[in-house]
Amino acid sequence: MDAVDFFLTRYGEVHTGLVDGLFGSLSDAQLRARPHPGVNTVAWLLWHSARIEDVALNRFLTDRAQMLEEWIERLAVTRRDVGTGMTDAEVDDLSARIDLQALRGYLGAVTGRTLAVAETLRGSDLESPVPADRVRSVVRSEDVVAPGAEWLTDFWASGRSRAWTLAQTALLHPYGHYYEARVAAGLLGSRSP
């Protein structure tokens, strides 16, 4: 099994199950609620994970439009950044206003696009670095990073490989937040599957 096959196997089976489990076990009010001060809402965690994956896969690894372009109005969120560095008040506002059905649709669209992008990487040089100038250009022109979180641009533009970017932004980063969301769901009274 090559790296892309491994990615496709793990990504497809886990992403959908995690998202469906959260939406299926929590009410809309629970998805929007903070289970404890300083703990992010499940809605925000899912939105943030999808935003980073959308940007990285569609803009850093390929030259496709972000899925956000098709979903921003339906999401009812005006932010174009990925949410890193948001204040608690901003997280609460986004969580209160986001259309949860659209969020689920956006997550599905990002997942579908990620699978399509991963297929195009088969046989490509996954060890080649993602060009720093491309990352910086996308971040600037598409308002991907909010003021105060500029460190994220430097992190993404530090010469990391295409394989690292694929694994980090579509597997490791979202999995961390999905399991954080499972903890939040537990604090909100939802039993783990």
PDB file of C-alpha atoms in Angstrom:
ATOM      1  CA  MET A   1       0.000   0.000   0.000  1.00  0.00           C
ATOM      2  CA  ASP A   2       1.497   3.350  -0.999  1.00  0.00           C
ATOM      3  CA  ALA A   3       1.158   6.587   0.990  1.00  0.00           C
ATOM      4  CA  VAL A   4      -1.818   7.860  -1.008  1.00  0.00           C
ATOM      5  CA  ASP A   5      -3.685   4.548  -0.642  1.00  0.00           C
ATOM      6  CA  PHE A   6      -3.014   4.600   3.100  1.00  0.00           C
ATOM      7  CA  PHE A   7      -4.286   8.173   3.313  1.00  0.00           C
ATOM      8  CA  LEU A   8      -7.423   7.430   1.291  1.00  0.00           C
ATOM      9  CA  THR A   9      -8.261   4.373   3.410  1.00  0.00           C
ATOM     10  CA  ARG A  10      -7.841   6.128   6.761  1.00  0.00           C
ATOM     11  CA  TYR A  11      -9.285   9.468   5.732  1.00  0.00           C
ATOM     12  CA  GLY A  12     -12.484   8.202   4.143  1.00  0.00           C
ATOM     13  CA  GLU A  13     -13.520   5.818   6.881  1.00  0.00           C
ATOM     14  CA  VAL A  14     -12.735   8.038   9.830  1.00  0.00           C
ATOM     15  CA  HIS A  15     -13.773  11.522   8.714  1.00  0.00           C
ATOM     16  CA  THR A  16     -17.343  10.645   7.881  1.00  0.00           C
ATOM     17  CA  GLY A  17     -17.842   8.522  10.986  1.00  0.00           C
ATOM     18  CA  LEU A  18     -16.535  11.200  13.325  1.00  0.00           C
ATOM     19  CA  VAL A  19     -18.629  13.995  11.857  1.00  0.00           C
ATOM     20  CA  ASP A  20     -21.788  11.865  11.625  1.00  0.00           C
ATOM     21  CA  GLY A  21     -21.280  10.748  15.219  1.00  0.00           C
ATOM     22  CA  LEU A  22     -21.093  14.311  16.492  1.00  0.00           C
ATOM     23  CA  PHE A  23     -24.086  15.553  14.517  1.00  0.00           C
ATOM     24  CA  GLY A  24     -26.074  12.440  15.410  1.00  0.00           C
ATOM     25  CA  SER A  25     -25.443  12.567  19.148  1.00  0.00           C
ATOM     26  CA  LEU A  26     -25.839  16.285  19.875  1.00  0.00           C
ATOM     27  CA  SER A  27     -28.727  18.713  19.581  1.00  0.00           C
ATOM     28  CA  ASP A  28     -28.262  21.993  17.728  1.00  0.00           C
ATOM     29  CA  ALA A  29     -28.038  23.776  21.088  1.00  0.00           C
ATOM     30  CA  GLN A  30     -25.306  21.391  22.238  1.00  0.00           C
ATOM     31  CA  LEU A  31     -23.331  21.828  18.992  1.00  0.00           C
ATOM     32  CA  ARG A  32     -23.334  25.594  19.624  1.00  0.00           C
ATOM     33  CA  ALA A  33     -22.675  25.495  23.396  1.00  0.00           C
ATOM     34  CA  ARG A  34     -19.467  25.778  25.377  1.00  0.00           C
ATOM     35  CA  PRO A  35     -19.439  22.866  27.795  1.00  0.00           C
ATOM     36  CA  HIS A  36     -17.051  24.752  30.059  1.00  0.00           C
ATOM     37  CA  PRO A  37     -15.483  28.247  29.955  1.00  0.00           C
ATOM     38  CA  GLY A  38     -12.512  28.272  27.605  1.00  0.00           C
ATOM     39  CA  VAL A  39     -13.559  25.058  25.809  1.00  0.00           C
ATOM     40  CA  ASN A  40     -14.471  25.649  22.173  1.00  0.00           C
ATOM     41  CA  THR A  41     -17.874  24.698  20.837  1.00  0.00           C
ATOM     42  CA  VAL A  42     -18.254  21.583  18.699  1.00  0.00           C
ATOM     43  CA  ALA A  43     -19.602  23.727  15.843  1.00  0.00           C
ATOM     44  CA  TRP A  44     -16.503  25.929  15.947  1.00  0.00           C
ATOM     45  CA  LEU A  45     -14.122  22.936  16.107  1.00  0.00           C
ATOM     46  CA  LEU A  46     -15.725  21.372  13.032  1.00  0.00           C
ATOM     47  CA  TRP A  47     -15.788  24.666  11.112  1.00  0.00           C
ATOM     48  CA  HIS A  48     -12.154  25.451  11.977  1.00  0.00           C
ATOM     49  CA  SER A  49     -10.940  21.978  10.989  1.00  0.00           C
ATOM     50  CA  ALA A  50     -12.760  22.176   7.664  1.00  0.00           C
ATOM     51  CA  ARG A  51     -11.416  25.676   6.975  1.00  0.00           C
ATOM     52  CA  ILE A  52      -7.781  24.634   7.407  1.00  0.00           C
ATOM     53  CA  GLU A  53      -8.252  21.499   5.324  1.00  0.00           C
ATOM     54  CA  ASP A  54     -10.066  23.483   2.615  1.00  0.00           C
ATOM     55  CA  VAL A  55      -7.286  26.068   2.344  1.00  0.00           C
ATOM     56  CA  ALA A  56      -4.366  23.664   2.517  1.00  0.00           C
ATOM     57  CA  LEU A  57      -5.626  21.045   0.077  1.00  0.00           C
ATOM     58  CA  ASN A  58      -7.238  23.370  -2.440  1.00  0.00           C
ATOM     59  CA  ARG A  59      -4.887  26.326  -2.337  1.00  0.00           C
ATOM     60  CA  PHE A  60      -1.485  25.127  -1.096  1.00  0.00           C
ATOM     61  CA  LEU A  61      -1.340  21.665  -2.700  1.00  0.00           C
ATOM     62  CA  THR A  62      -3.377  22.417  -5.823  1.00  0.00           C
ATOM     63  CA  ASP A  63      -4.664  25.468  -7.609  1.00  0.00           C
ATOM     64  CA  ARG A  64      -8.371  24.932  -7.034  1.00  0.00           C
ATOM     65  CA  ALA A  65     -10.854  27.328  -5.503  1.00  0.00           C
ATOM     66  CA  GLN A  66     -11.671  26.800  -1.860  1.00  0.00           C
ATOM     67  CA  MET A  67     -14.953  25.007  -1.234  1.00  0.00           C
ATOM     68  CA  LEU A  68     -15.776  27.994   0.974  1.00  0.00           C
ATOM     69  CA  GLU A  69     -16.585  29.982  -2.190  1.00  0.00           C
ATOM     70  CA  GLU A  70     -19.614  27.745  -2.765  1.00  0.00           C
ATOM     71  CA  TRP A  71     -20.643  27.600   0.905  1.00  0.00           C
ATOM     72  CA  ILE A  72     -19.939  30.945   2.606  1.00  0.00           C
ATOM     73  CA  GLU A  73     -23.420  32.391   2.108  1.00  0.00           C
ATOM     74  CA  ARG A  74     -25.150  29.179   3.187  1.00  0.00           C
ATOM     75  CA  LEU A  75     -22.913  28.940   6.254  1.00  0.00           C
ATOM     76  CA  ALA A  76     -24.083  32.429   7.321  1.00  0.00           C
ATOM     77  CA  VAL A  77     -20.540  33.205   8.460  1.00  0.00           C
ATOM     78  CA  THR A  78     -18.730  36.171   6.997  1.00  0.00           C
ATOM     79  CA  ARG A  79     -15.245  35.151   8.140  1.00  0.00           C
ATOM     80  CA  ARG A  80     -12.881  33.942   5.424  1.00  0.00           C
ATOM     81  CA  ASP A  81      -9.997  33.148   7.776  1.00  0.00           C
ATOM     82  CA  VAL A  82      -9.456  29.759   9.407  1.00  0.00           C
ATOM     83  CA  GLY A  83     -10.346  30.902  12.923  1.00  0.00           C
ATOM     84  CA  THR A  84      -6.945  30.584  14.568  1.00  0.00           C
ATOM     85  CA  GLY A  85      -6.623  33.256  17.251  1.00  0.00           C
ATOM     86  CA  MET A  86     -10.325  34.031  17.573  1.00  0.00           C
ATOM     87  CA  THR A  87     -11.459  35.410  20.905  1.00  0.00           C
ATOM     88  CA  ASP A  88     -14.038  33.597  23.016  1.00  0.00           C
ATOM     89  CA  ALA A  89     -16.608  36.211  21.982  1.00  0.00           C
ATOM     90  CA  GLU A  90     -15.841  35.615  18.294  1.00  0.00           C
ATOM     91  CA  VAL A  91     -16.121  31.838  18.760  1.00  0.00           C
ATOM     92  CA  ASP A  92     -19.456  32.308  20.536  1.00  0.00           C
ATOM     93  CA  ASP A  93     -20.739  34.613  17.780  1.00  0.00           C
ATOM     94  CA  LEU A  94     -19.711  32.235  14.991  1.00  0.00           C
ATOM     95  CA  SER A  95     -21.203  29.284  16.858  1.00  0.00           C
ATOM     96  CA  ALA A  96     -24.514  31.101  17.356  1.00  0.00           C
ATOM     97  CA  ARG A  97     -24.894  32.231  13.752  1.00  0.00           C
ATOM     98  CA  ILE A  98     -23.503  29.347  11.687  1.00  0.00           C
ATOM     99  CA  ASP A  99     -26.099  27.323   9.793  1.00  0.00           C
ATOM    100  CA  LEU A 100     -25.521  23.813  11.136  1.00  0.00           C
ATOM    101  CA  GLN A 101     -27.007  22.024   8.115  1.00  0.00           C
ATOM    102  CA  ALA A 102     -24.748  24.084   5.864  1.00  0.00           C
ATOM    103  CA  LEU A 103     -21.794  23.286   8.133  1.00  0.00           C
ATOM    104  CA  ARG A 104     -22.490  19.591   7.679  1.00  0.00           C
ATOM    105  CA  GLY A 105     -22.739  20.137   3.926  1.00  0.00           C
ATOM    106  CA  TYR A 106     -19.501  22.127   3.877  1.00  0.00           C
ATOM    107  CA  LEU A 107     -17.723  19.378   5.812  1.00  0.00           C
ATOM    108  CA  GLY A 108     -18.979  16.824   3.286  1.00  0.00           C
ATOM    109  CA  ALA A 109     -17.908  18.993   0.367  1.00  0.00           C
ATOM    110  CA  VAL A 110     -14.428  19.512   1.826  1.00  0.00           C
ATOM    111  CA  THR A 111     -14.110  15.769   2.465  1.00  0.00           C
ATOM    112  CA  GLY A 112     -15.156  14.964  -1.099  1.00  0.00           C
ATOM    113  CA  ARG A 113     -12.720  17.469  -2.538  1.00  0.00           C
ATOM    114  CA  THR A 114      -9.893  16.201  -0.329  1.00  0.00           C
ATOM    115  CA  LEU A 115     -10.441  12.675  -1.638  1.00  0.00           C
ATOM    116  CA  ALA A 116     -10.350  14.001  -5.218  1.00  0.00           C
ATOM    117  CA  VAL A 117      -7.200  16.035  -4.561  1.00  0.00           C
ATOM    118  CA  ALA A 118      -5.454  13.092  -2.906  1.00  0.00           C
ATOM    119  CA  GLU A 119      -6.117  10.989  -6.008  1.00  0.00           C
ATOM    120  CA  THR A 120      -4.338  13.614  -8.142  1.00  0.00           C
ATOM    121  CA  LEU A 121      -1.259  13.374  -5.931  1.00  0.00           C
ATOM    122  CA  ARG A 122      -0.678   9.746  -6.857  1.00  0.00           C
ATOM    123  CA  GLY A 123       2.721   9.509  -8.512  1.00  0.00           C
ATOM    124  CA  SER A 124       3.615  13.113  -7.747  1.00  0.00           C
ATOM    125  CA  ASP A 125       6.604  14.099  -5.700  1.00  0.00           C
ATOM    126  CA  LEU A 126       5.097  14.116  -2.236  1.00  0.00           C
ATOM    127  CA  GLU A 127       8.459  14.946  -0.708  1.00  0.00           C
ATOM    128  CA  SER A 128       8.783  18.241  -2.578  1.00  0.00           C
ATOM    129  CA  PRO A 129       8.148  21.317  -0.449  1.00  0.00           C
ATOM    130  CA  VAL A 130       5.020  23.404  -0.675  1.00  0.00           C
ATOM    131  CA  PRO A 131       6.351  26.709  -2.065  1.00  0.00           C
ATOM    132  CA  ALA A 132       6.517  29.361   0.667  1.00  0.00           C
ATOM    133  CA  ASP A 133       5.742  32.145  -1.807  1.00  0.00           C
ATOM    134  CA  ARG A 134       2.531  30.346  -2.831  1.00  0.00           C
ATOM    135  CA  VAL A 135       1.438  29.973   0.800  1.00  0.00           C
ATOM    136  CA  ARG A 136       2.142  33.629   1.552  1.00  0.00           C
ATOM    137  CA  SER A 137       0.365  34.789  -1.606  1.00  0.00           C
ATOM    138  CA  VAL A 138      -2.764  32.738  -0.854  1.00  0.00           C
ATOM    139  CA  VAL A 139      -2.845  33.842   2.783  1.00  0.00           C
ATOM    140  CA  ARG A 140      -2.589  37.525   1.792  1.00  0.00           C
ATOM    141  CA  SER A 141      -4.959  37.523  -1.168  1.00  0.00           C
ATOM    142  CA  GLU A 142      -7.659  35.349   0.398  1.00  0.00           C
ATOM    143  CA  ASP A 143      -7.628  36.642   4.005  1.00  0.00           C
ATOM    144  CA  VAL A 144      -6.880  33.150   5.322  1.00  0.00           C
ATOM    145  CA  VAL A 145      -5.135  34.262   8.530  1.00  0.00           C
ATOM    146  CA  ALA A 146      -6.687  36.841  10.847  1.00  0.00           C
ATOM    147  CA  PRO A 147      -4.614  39.676  12.317  1.00  0.00           C
ATOM    148  CA  GLY A 148      -2.772  38.460  15.386  1.00  0.00           C
ATOM    149  CA  ALA A 149      -2.307  34.921  14.065  1.00  0.00           C
ATOM    150  CA  GLU A 150       0.421  35.679  11.526  1.00  0.00           C
ATOM    151  CA  TRP A 151       2.581  32.942  13.041  1.00  0.00           C
ATOM    152  CA  LEU A 152       0.338  30.472  11.220  1.00  0.00           C
ATOM    153  CA  THR A 153       1.500  31.802   7.845  1.00  0.00           C
ATOM    154  CA  ASP A 154       5.126  31.279   8.865  1.00  0.00           C
ATOM    155  CA  PHE A 155       4.284  27.769  10.089  1.00  0.00           C
ATOM    156  CA  TRP A 156       2.663  26.820   6.771  1.00  0.00           C
ATOM    157  CA  ALA A 157       5.365  28.538   4.694  1.00  0.00           C
ATOM    158  CA  SER A 158       8.321  26.857   6.365  1.00  0.00           C
ATOM    159  CA  GLY A 159       9.176  24.484   3.515  1.00  0.00           C
ATOM    160  CA  ARG A 160       7.132  21.508   4.677  1.00  0.00           C
ATOM    161  CA  SER A 161       6.626  18.707   2.166  1.00  0.00           C
ATOM    162  CA  ARG A 162       3.443  18.077   0.223  1.00  0.00           C
ATOM    163  CA  ALA A 163       3.089  14.768   2.097  1.00  0.00           C
ATOM    164  CA  TRP A 164       3.389  16.537   5.451  1.00  0.00           C
ATOM    165  CA  THR A 165       0.805  19.138   4.407  1.00  0.00           C
ATOM    166  CA  LEU A 166      -1.615  16.436   3.279  1.00  0.00           C
ATOM    167  CA  ALA A 167      -1.198  14.374   6.448  1.00  0.00           C
ATOM    168  CA  GLN A 168      -1.177  17.323   8.856  1.00  0.00           C
ATOM    169  CA  THR A 169      -4.074  19.361   7.488  1.00  0.00           C
ATOM    170  CA  ALA A 170      -6.412  16.555   6.451  1.00  0.00           C
ATOM    171  CA  LEU A 171      -5.664  13.899   9.094  1.00  0.00           C
ATOM    172  CA  LEU A 172      -3.714  14.994  12.156  1.00  0.00           C
ATOM    173  CA  HIS A 173      -5.145  18.479  12.680  1.00  0.00           C
ATOM    174  CA  PRO A 174      -8.806  17.536  12.196  1.00  0.00           C
ATOM    175  CA  TYR A 175      -8.466  14.325  14.210  1.00  0.00           C
ATOM    176  CA  GLY A 176      -7.101  16.307  17.140  1.00  0.00           C
ATOM    177  CA  HIS A 177     -10.069  18.659  16.985  1.00  0.00           C
ATOM    178  CA  TYR A 178     -12.589  15.865  16.389  1.00  0.00           C
ATOM    179  CA  TYR A 179     -11.439  14.127  19.555  1.00  0.00           C
ATOM    180  CA  GLU A 180     -11.496  17.474  21.350  1.00  0.00           C
ATOM    181  CA  ALA A 181     -15.092  17.753  20.109  1.00  0.00           C
ATOM    182  CA  ARG A 182     -15.836  14.262  21.501  1.00  0.00           C
ATOM    183  CA  VAL A 183     -14.597  15.435  24.905  1.00  0.00           C
ATOM    184  CA  ALA A 184     -16.788  18.543  24.620  1.00  0.00           C
ATOM    185  CA  ALA A 185     -19.725  16.308  23.649  1.00  0.00           C
ATOM    186  CA  GLY A 186     -19.085  14.184  26.737  1.00  0.00           C
ATOM    187  CA  LEU A 187     -19.084  17.279  28.915  1.00  0.00           C
ATOM    188  CA  LEU A 188     -22.411  18.187  27.329  1.00  0.00           C
ATOM    189  CA  GLY A 189     -23.838  14.818  28.339  1.00  0.00           C
ATOM    190  CA  SER A 190     -23.391  12.784  25.167  1.00  0.00           C
ATOM    191  CA  ARG A 191     -22.055   9.277  25.684  1.00  0.00           C
ATOM    192  CA  SER A 192     -19.174   8.142  23.505  1.00  0.00           C
ATOM    193  CA  PRO A 193     -20.126   5.700  20.744  1.00  0.00           C
TER     194      PRO A 193
END
